[in-house]
Short mmCIF file of C-alpha atoms in Angstrom, two decimals:
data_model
loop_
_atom_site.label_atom_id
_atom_site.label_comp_id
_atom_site.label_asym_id
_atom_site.label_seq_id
_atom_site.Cartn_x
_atom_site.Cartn_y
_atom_site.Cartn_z
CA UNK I 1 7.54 31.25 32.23
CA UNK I 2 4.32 31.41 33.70
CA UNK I 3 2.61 30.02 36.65
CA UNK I 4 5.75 29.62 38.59
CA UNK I 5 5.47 28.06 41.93
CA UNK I 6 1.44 27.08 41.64
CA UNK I 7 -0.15 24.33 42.34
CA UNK I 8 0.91 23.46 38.56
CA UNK I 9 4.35 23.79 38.83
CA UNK I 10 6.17 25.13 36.15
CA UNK I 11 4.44 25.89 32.81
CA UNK I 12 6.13 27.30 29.32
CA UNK I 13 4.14 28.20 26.59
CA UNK I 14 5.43 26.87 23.00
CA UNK I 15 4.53 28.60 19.86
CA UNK I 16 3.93 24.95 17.57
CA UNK I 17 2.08 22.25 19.41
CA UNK I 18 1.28 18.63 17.26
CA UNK I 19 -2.11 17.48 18.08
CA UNK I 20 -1.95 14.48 20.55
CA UNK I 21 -5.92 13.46 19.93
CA UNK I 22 -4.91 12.20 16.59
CA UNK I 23 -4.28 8.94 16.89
CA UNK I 24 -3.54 7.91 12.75
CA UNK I 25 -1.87 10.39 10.31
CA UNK I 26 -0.33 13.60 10.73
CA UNK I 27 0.63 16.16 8.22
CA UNK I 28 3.93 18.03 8.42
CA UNK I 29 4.07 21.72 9.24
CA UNK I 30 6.28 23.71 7.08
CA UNK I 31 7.85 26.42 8.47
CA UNK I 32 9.67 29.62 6.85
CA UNK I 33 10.66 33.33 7.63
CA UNK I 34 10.54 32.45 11.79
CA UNK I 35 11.14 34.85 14.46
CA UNK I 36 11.44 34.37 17.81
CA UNK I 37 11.48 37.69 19.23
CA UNK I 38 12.14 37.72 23.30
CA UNK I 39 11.41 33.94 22.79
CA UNK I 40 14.21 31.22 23.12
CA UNK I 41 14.43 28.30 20.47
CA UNK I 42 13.58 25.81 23.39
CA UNK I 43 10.09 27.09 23.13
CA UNK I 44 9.62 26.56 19.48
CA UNK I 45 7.34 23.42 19.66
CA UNK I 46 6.38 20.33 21.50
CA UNK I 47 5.72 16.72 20.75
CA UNK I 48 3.05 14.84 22.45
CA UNK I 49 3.64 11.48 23.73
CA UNK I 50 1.09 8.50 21.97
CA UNK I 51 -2.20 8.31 24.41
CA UNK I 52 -1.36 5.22 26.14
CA UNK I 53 -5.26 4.50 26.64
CA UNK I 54 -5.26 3.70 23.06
CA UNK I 55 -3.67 0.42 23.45
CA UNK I 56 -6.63 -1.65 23.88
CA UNK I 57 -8.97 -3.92 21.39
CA UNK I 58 -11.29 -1.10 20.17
CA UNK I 59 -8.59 0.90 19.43
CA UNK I 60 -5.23 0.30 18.11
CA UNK I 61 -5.06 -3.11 19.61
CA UNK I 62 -1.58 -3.84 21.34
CA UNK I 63 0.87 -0.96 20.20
CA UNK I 64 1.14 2.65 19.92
CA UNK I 65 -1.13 4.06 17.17
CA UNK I 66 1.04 5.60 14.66
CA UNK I 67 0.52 9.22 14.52
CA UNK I 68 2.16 10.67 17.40
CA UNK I 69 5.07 8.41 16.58
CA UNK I 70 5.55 9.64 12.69
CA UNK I 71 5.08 13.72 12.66
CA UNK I 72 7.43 16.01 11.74
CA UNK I 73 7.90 19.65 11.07
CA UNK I 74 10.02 20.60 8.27
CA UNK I 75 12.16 23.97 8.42
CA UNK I 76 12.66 25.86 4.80
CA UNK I 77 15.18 28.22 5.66
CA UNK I 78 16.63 28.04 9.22
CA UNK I 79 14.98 30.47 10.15
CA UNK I 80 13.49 28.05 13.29
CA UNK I 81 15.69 25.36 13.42
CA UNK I 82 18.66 26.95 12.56
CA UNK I 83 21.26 26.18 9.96
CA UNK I 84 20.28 26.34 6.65
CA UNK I 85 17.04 24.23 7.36
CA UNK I 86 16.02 20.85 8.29
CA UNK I 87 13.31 18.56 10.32
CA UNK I 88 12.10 18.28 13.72
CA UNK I 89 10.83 14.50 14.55
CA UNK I 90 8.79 13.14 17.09
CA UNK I 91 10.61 10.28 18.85
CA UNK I 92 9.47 7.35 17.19
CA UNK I 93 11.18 5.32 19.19
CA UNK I 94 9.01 5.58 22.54
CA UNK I 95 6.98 2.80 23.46
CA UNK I 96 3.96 3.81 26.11
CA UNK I 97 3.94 1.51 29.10
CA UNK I 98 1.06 -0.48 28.48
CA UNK I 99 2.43 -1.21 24.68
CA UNK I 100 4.02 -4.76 24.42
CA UNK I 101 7.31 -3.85 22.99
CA UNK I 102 7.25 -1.03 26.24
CA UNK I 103 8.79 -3.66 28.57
CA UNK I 104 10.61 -7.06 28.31
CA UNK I 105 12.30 -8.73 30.70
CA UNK I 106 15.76 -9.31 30.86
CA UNK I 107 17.43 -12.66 31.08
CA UNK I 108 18.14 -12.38 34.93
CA UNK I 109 14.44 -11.07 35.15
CA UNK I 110 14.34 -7.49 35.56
CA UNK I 111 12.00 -4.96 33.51
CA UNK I 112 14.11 -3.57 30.46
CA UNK I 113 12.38 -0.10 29.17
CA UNK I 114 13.16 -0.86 25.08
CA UNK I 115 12.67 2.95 24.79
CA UNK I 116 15.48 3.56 26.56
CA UNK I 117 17.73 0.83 26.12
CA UNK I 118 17.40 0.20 22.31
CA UNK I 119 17.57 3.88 21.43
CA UNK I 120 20.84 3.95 20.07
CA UNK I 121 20.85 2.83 16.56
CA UNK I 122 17.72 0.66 17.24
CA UNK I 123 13.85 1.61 17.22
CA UNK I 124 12.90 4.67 15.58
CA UNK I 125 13.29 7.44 12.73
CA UNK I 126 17.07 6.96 10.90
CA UNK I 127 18.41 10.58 13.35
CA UNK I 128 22.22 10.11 12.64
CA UNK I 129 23.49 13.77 13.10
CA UNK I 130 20.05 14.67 14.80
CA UNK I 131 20.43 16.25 18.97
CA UNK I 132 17.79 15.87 21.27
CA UNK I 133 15.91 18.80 22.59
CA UNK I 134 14.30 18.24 25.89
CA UNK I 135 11.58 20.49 26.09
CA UNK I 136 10.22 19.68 22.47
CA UNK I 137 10.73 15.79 23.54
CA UNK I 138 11.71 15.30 19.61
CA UNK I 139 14.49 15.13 17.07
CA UNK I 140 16.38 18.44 15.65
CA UNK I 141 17.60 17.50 12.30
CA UNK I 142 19.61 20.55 10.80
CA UNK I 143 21.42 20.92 7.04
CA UNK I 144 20.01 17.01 6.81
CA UNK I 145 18.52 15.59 4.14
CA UNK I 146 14.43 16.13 3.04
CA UNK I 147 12.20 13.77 4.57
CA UNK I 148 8.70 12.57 2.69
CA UNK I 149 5.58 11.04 3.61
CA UNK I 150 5.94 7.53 2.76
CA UNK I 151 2.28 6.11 2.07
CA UNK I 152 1.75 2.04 2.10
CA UNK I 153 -2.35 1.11 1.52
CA UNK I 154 -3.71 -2.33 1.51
CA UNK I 155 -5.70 -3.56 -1.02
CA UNK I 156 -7.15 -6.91 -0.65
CA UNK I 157 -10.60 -7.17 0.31
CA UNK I 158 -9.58 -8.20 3.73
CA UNK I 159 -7.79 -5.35 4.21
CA UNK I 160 -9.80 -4.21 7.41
CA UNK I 161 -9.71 -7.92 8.53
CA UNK I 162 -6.27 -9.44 8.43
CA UNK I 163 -3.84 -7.71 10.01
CA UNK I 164 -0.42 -6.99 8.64
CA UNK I 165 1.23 -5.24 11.29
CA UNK I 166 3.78 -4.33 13.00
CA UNK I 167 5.48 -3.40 9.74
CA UNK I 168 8.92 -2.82 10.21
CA UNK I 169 10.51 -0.41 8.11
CA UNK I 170 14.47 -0.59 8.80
CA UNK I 171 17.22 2.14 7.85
CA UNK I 172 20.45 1.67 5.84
CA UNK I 173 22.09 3.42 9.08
CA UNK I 174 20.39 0.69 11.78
CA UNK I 175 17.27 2.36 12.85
CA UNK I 176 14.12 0.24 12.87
CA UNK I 177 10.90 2.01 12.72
CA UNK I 178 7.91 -0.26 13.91
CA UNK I 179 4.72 0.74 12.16
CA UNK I 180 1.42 -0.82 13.57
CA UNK I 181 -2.06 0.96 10.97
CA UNK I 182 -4.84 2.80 11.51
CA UNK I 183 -6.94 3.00 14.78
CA UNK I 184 -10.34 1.32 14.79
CA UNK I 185 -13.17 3.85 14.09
CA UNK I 186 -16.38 1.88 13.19
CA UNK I 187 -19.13 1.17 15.63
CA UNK I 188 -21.66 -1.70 15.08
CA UNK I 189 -24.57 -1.98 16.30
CA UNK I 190 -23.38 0.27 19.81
CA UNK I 191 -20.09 -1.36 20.03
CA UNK I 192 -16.77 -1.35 18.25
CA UNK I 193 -16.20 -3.16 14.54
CA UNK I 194 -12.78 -4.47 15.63
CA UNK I 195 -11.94 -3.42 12.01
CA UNK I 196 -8.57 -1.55 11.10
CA UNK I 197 -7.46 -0.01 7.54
CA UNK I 198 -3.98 -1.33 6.80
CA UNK I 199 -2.60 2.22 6.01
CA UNK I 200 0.32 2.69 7.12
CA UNK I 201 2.29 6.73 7.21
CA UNK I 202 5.81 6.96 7.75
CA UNK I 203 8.72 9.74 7.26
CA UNK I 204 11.22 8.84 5.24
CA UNK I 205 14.67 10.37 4.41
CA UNK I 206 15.12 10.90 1.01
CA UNK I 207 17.80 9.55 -1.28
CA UNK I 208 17.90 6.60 1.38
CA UNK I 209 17.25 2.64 0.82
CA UNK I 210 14.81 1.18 3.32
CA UNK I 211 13.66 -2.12 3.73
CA UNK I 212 10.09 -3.01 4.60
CA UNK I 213 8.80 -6.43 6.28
CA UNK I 214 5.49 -7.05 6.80
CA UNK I 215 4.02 -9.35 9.73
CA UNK I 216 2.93 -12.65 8.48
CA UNK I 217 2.02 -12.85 4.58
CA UNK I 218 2.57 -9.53 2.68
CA UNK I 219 -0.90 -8.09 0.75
CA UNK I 220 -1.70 -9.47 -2.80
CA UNK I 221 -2.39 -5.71 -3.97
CA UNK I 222 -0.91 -2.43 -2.21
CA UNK I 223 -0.37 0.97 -3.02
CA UNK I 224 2.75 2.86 -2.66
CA UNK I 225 3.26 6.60 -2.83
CA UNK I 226 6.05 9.28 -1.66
CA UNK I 227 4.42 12.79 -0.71
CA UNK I 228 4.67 15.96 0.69
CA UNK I 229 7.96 16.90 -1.19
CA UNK I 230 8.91 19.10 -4.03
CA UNK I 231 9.27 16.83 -7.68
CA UNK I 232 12.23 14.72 -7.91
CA UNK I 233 13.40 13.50 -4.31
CA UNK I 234 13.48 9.81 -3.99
CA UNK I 235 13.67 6.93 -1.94
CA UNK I 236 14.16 2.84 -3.00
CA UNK I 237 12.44 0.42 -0.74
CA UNK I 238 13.26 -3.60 -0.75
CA UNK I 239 10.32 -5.52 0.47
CA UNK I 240 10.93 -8.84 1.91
CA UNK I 241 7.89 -11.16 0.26
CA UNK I 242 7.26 -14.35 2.08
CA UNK I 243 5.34 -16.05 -0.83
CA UNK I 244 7.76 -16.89 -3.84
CA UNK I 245 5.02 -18.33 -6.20
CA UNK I 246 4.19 -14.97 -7.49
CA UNK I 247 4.78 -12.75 -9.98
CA UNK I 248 4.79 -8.71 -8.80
CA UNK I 249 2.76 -6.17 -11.48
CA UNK I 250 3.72 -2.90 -11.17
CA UNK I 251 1.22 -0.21 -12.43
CA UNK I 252 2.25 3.55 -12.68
CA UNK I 253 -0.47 5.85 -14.17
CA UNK I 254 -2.34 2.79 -15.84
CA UNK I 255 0.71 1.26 -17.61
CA UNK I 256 2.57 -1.54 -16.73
CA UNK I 257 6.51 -1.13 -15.92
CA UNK I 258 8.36 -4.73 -15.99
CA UNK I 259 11.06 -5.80 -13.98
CA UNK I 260 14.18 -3.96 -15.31
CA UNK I 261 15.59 -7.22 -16.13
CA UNK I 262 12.31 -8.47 -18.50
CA UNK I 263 10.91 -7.56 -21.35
CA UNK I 264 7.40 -8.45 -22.50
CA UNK I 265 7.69 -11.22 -20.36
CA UNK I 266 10.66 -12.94 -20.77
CA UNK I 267 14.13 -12.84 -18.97
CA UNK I 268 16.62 -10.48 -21.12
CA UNK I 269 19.58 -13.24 -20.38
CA UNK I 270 17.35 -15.81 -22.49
CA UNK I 271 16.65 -12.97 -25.23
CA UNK I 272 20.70 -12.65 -25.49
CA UNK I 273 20.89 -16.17 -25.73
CA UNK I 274 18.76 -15.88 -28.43
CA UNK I 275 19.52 -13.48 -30.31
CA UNK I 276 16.71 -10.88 -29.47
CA UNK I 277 18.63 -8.80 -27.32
CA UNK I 278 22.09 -6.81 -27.35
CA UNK I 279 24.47 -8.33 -24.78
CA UNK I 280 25.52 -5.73 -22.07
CA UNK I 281 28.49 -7.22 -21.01
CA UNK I 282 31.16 -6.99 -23.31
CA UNK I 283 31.10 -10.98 -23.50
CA UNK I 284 28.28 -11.65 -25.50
CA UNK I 285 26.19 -12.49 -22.59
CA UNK I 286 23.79 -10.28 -20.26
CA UNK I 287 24.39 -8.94 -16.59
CA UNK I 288 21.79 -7.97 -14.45
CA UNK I 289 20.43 -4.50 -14.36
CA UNK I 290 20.40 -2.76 -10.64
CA UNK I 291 18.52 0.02 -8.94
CA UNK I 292 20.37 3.04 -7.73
CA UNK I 293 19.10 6.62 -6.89
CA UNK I 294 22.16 7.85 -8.16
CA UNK I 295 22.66 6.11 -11.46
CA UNK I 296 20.69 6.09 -14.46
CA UNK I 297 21.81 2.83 -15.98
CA UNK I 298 23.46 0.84 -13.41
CA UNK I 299 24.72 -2.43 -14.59
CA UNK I 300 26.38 -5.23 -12.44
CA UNK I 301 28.49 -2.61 -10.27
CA UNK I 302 28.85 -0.12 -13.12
CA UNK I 303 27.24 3.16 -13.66
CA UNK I 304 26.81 3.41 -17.42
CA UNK I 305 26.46 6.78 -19.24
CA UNK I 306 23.53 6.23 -21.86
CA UNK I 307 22.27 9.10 -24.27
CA UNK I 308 18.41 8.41 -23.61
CA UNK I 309 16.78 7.87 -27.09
CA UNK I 310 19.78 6.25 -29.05
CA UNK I 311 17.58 2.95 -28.87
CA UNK I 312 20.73 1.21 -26.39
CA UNK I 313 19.88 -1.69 -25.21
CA UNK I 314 21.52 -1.18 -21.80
CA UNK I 315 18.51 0.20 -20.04
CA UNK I 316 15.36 0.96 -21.58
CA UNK I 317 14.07 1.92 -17.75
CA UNK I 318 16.74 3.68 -16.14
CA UNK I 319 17.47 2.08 -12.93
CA UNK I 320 16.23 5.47 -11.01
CA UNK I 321 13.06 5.39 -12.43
CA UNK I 322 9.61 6.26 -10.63
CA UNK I 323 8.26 2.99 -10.82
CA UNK I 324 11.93 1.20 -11.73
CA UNK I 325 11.68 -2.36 -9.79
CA UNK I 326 13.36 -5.58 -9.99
CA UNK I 327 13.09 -9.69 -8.21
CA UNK I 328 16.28 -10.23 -6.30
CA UNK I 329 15.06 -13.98 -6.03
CA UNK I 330 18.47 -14.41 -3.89
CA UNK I 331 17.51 -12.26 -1.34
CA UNK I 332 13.24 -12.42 -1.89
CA UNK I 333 13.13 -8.50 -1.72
CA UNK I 334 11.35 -6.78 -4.11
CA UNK I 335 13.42 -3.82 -5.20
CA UNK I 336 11.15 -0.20 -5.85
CA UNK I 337 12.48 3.19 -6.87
CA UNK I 338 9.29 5.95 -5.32
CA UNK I 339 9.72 9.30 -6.83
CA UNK I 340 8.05 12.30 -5.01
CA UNK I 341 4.67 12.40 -6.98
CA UNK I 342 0.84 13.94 -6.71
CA UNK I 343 -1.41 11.10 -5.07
CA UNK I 344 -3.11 10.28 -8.01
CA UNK I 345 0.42 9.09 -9.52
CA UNK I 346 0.56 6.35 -6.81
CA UNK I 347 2.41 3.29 -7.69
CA UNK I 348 0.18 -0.18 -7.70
CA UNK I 349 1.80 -3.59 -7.11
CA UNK I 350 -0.14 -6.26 -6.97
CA UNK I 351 1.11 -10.01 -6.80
CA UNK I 352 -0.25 -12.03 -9.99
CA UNK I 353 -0.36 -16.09 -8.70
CA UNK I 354 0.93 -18.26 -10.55
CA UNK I 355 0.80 -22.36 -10.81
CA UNK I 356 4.16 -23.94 -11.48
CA UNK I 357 4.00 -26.81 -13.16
CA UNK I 358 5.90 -30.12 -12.91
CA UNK I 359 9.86 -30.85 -14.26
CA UNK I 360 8.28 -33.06 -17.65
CA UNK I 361 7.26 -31.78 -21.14
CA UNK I 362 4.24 -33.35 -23.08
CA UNK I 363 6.33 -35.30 -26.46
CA UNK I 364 7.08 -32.47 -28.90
CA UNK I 365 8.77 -32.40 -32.21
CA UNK I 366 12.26 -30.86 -32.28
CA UNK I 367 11.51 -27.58 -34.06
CA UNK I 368 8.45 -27.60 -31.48
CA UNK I 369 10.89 -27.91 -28.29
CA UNK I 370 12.76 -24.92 -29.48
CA UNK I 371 10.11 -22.91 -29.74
CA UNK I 372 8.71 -23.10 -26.36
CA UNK I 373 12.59 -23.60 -24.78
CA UNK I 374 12.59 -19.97 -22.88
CA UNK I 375 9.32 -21.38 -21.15
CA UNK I 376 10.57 -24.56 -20.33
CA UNK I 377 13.69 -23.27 -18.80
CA UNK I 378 12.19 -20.56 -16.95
CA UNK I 379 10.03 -22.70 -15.05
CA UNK I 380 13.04 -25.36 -14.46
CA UNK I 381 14.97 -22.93 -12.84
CA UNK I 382 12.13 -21.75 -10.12
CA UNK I 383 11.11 -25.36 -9.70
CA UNK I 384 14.67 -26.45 -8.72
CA UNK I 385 15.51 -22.49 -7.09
CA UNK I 386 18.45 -22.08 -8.96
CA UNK I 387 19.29 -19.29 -11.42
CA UNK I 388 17.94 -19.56 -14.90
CA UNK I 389 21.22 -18.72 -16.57
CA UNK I 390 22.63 -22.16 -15.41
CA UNK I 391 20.30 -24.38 -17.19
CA UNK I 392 21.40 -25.08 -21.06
CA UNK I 393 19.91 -27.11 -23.83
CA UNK I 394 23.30 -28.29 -25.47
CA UNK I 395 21.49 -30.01 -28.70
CA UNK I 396 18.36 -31.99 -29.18
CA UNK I 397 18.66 -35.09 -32.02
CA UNK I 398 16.45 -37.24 -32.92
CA UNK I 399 16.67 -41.09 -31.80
CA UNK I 400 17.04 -44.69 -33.39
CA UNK I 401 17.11 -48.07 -32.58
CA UNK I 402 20.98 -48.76 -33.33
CA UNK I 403 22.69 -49.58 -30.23
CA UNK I 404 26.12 -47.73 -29.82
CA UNK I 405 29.07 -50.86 -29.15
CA UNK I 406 32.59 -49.37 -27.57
#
């Protein structure tokens, strides 16, 4: 302790501070071989609070900006966190005053701080198992699971326009993390730009399922990426899409990876149907192929044990996959495995438009209306919203004039 009894009360020095004039990303500190001679744990580090004076238009509007709220220091070897390793976190979910999700009123009228109220198992980083130290005003994660720098970048050509924000990235366990972009940096001509980046930096816990849901209508084009992790942790992300009349194109390293459940462009149900692809189900027919971060080939509820290279049908992309994705048109999330990875193997998806048409056919032959069926039916089935596999063409005969009489 120093300074004891001053005019500046009482003062402890901390060996790890975060910068709090950083208002956008911050890069975890990794720690190893600690010691703390003479020195208690308590004094280990400290998390600064977001600058509150940020919150206005030439900065990072009406919210927090995101970098004091999503740091973390990651522990190698327990050596300063204790245990056998883990992650300190900056409470993510404080809200400064002057933010509009730091007070609401109740229903009798009263302020309600959200920061304090909502804490359990509402706003912030997923910190099941996690105690609260005081004096670092953060998380203390021990023998928990890796945590990696999810990355989410805009790009439309609006993309320092239109905002997309607050994105809300929310837990399997209940915890909501609010996300709200960059912090307005441009000047023009002596004053602000009131332009943003829509890059967005969040920790993640690995092996988890998040879901992400963007404010208002979700970019065209994005990039996703999972960093600051050694190879082969992994995360899968759902993203709620609010436009249906799409069609997502997923590009890892310059080559296109389908929807699990496609190939070259058609359904894999329809290719059964037809003949150009093995059924999976035991039935003659074809179920669904899931994602899972613990299964390979995960069909329906079953994890299937595939020898990779035998040429089975079951799943040509294994369903844990960097890049693996899949349409749950039930739901409208688009399902994404990410797969710790060097930036320049960042995942593109970008939403191809597409027209659909109307319920008639131009007059075709018979051989002609067979040949264009999978088509036909496809678009049926997202005109009326109903699954594909419901829709059959039971026989097509040619007609005549004779009048049936009972």
């Amino acid at each position: 302790d120093r300074c004891n009894n001053s005019r500046w009360g009482r003062v402890q020095d901390v060996a790890i501070a975060q910068e709090g004039a950083v208002p956008d990303t911050h890069a975890p500190i990794f720690l190893s071989g600690v010691q703390l001679p003479g020195t208690q744990r308590s004094n280990l580090l400290r998390f600064p609070k977001p600058n509150g004076k940020w919150i206005a238009q030439d900065d990072c509007i009406d919210m927090d900006c995101d970098g004091a709220k999503n740091s973390w220091v990651v522990d190698l070897d327990g050596t300063a966190l204790g245990g056998s390793g883990g992650t300190a976190l900056n409470p993510g979910e404080y809200f400064s005053p002057q933010s509009f999700f730091g007070v609401r009123y109740a229903a009798n009228g009263p302020k309600v701080d959200v920061s304090t109220v909502w804490t359990p198992k509402g706003y912030g980083h997923s910190r099941d198992g996690c105690v609260w130290e005081p004096l670092w005003e953060g998380w203390r994660c021990t023998d928990a699971a890796w945590r990696g720098n999810l990355a989410i970048e805009s790009q439309d050509a609006d993309f320092e326009l239109r905002r997309i924000s607050p994105v809300a990235v929310a837990a399997e366990d209940g915890y909501v993390q609010l996300l709200n972009g960059h912090q307005d940096h441009g000047w023009c001509f002596s004053y602000t730009c009131l332009k943003r980046i829509m890059v967005f930096n969040v920790p993640l816990k690995t092996q988890s399922v998040y879901t992400i849901h963007f404010s208002g209508t979700e970019p065209l084009k994005y990039t996703l990426g999972f960093f600051d992790l050694p190879p082969g942790h992994k995360v899968l992300l759902k993203i709620y899409y609010i436009t249906k009349s799409v069609r997502r194109q997923v590009m890892v390293n310059g080559q296109l990876w389908e929807d699990v459940n496609f190939h070259q462009g058609k359904r894999k149900k329809q290719l059964v149907r037809d003949g150009q692809w093995a059924a999976n189900d035991g039935n003659g027919g074809y179920t669904d192929q899931q994602l899972a971060l613990d299964c390979a080939c995960k069909i329906g509820n079953q994890c299937r044990q595939v020898e990779w290279g035998s040429g089975s049908a079951d799943c040509r992309t294994p369903s844990n996959g960097h890049g693996a994705n899949r349409w749950n048109r039930r739901t409208s999330l688009f399902e994404i495995v990410l797969e710790s990875r060097p930036a320049s193997e960042r995942i593109t998806v970008e939403a191809i438009p597409v027209v659909q048409a109307s319920m008639g056919v131009p007059a075709t032959s018979v051989d002609e209306f067979y040949e264009q069926k999978d088509t036909f039916i496809s678009s049926l089935a997202s005109l009326l919203g109903i699954p594909f596999d419901r829709i059959f063409i039971v026989d097509v005969v040619p007609g005549n004039a004779r009048r049936s009489l009972a």
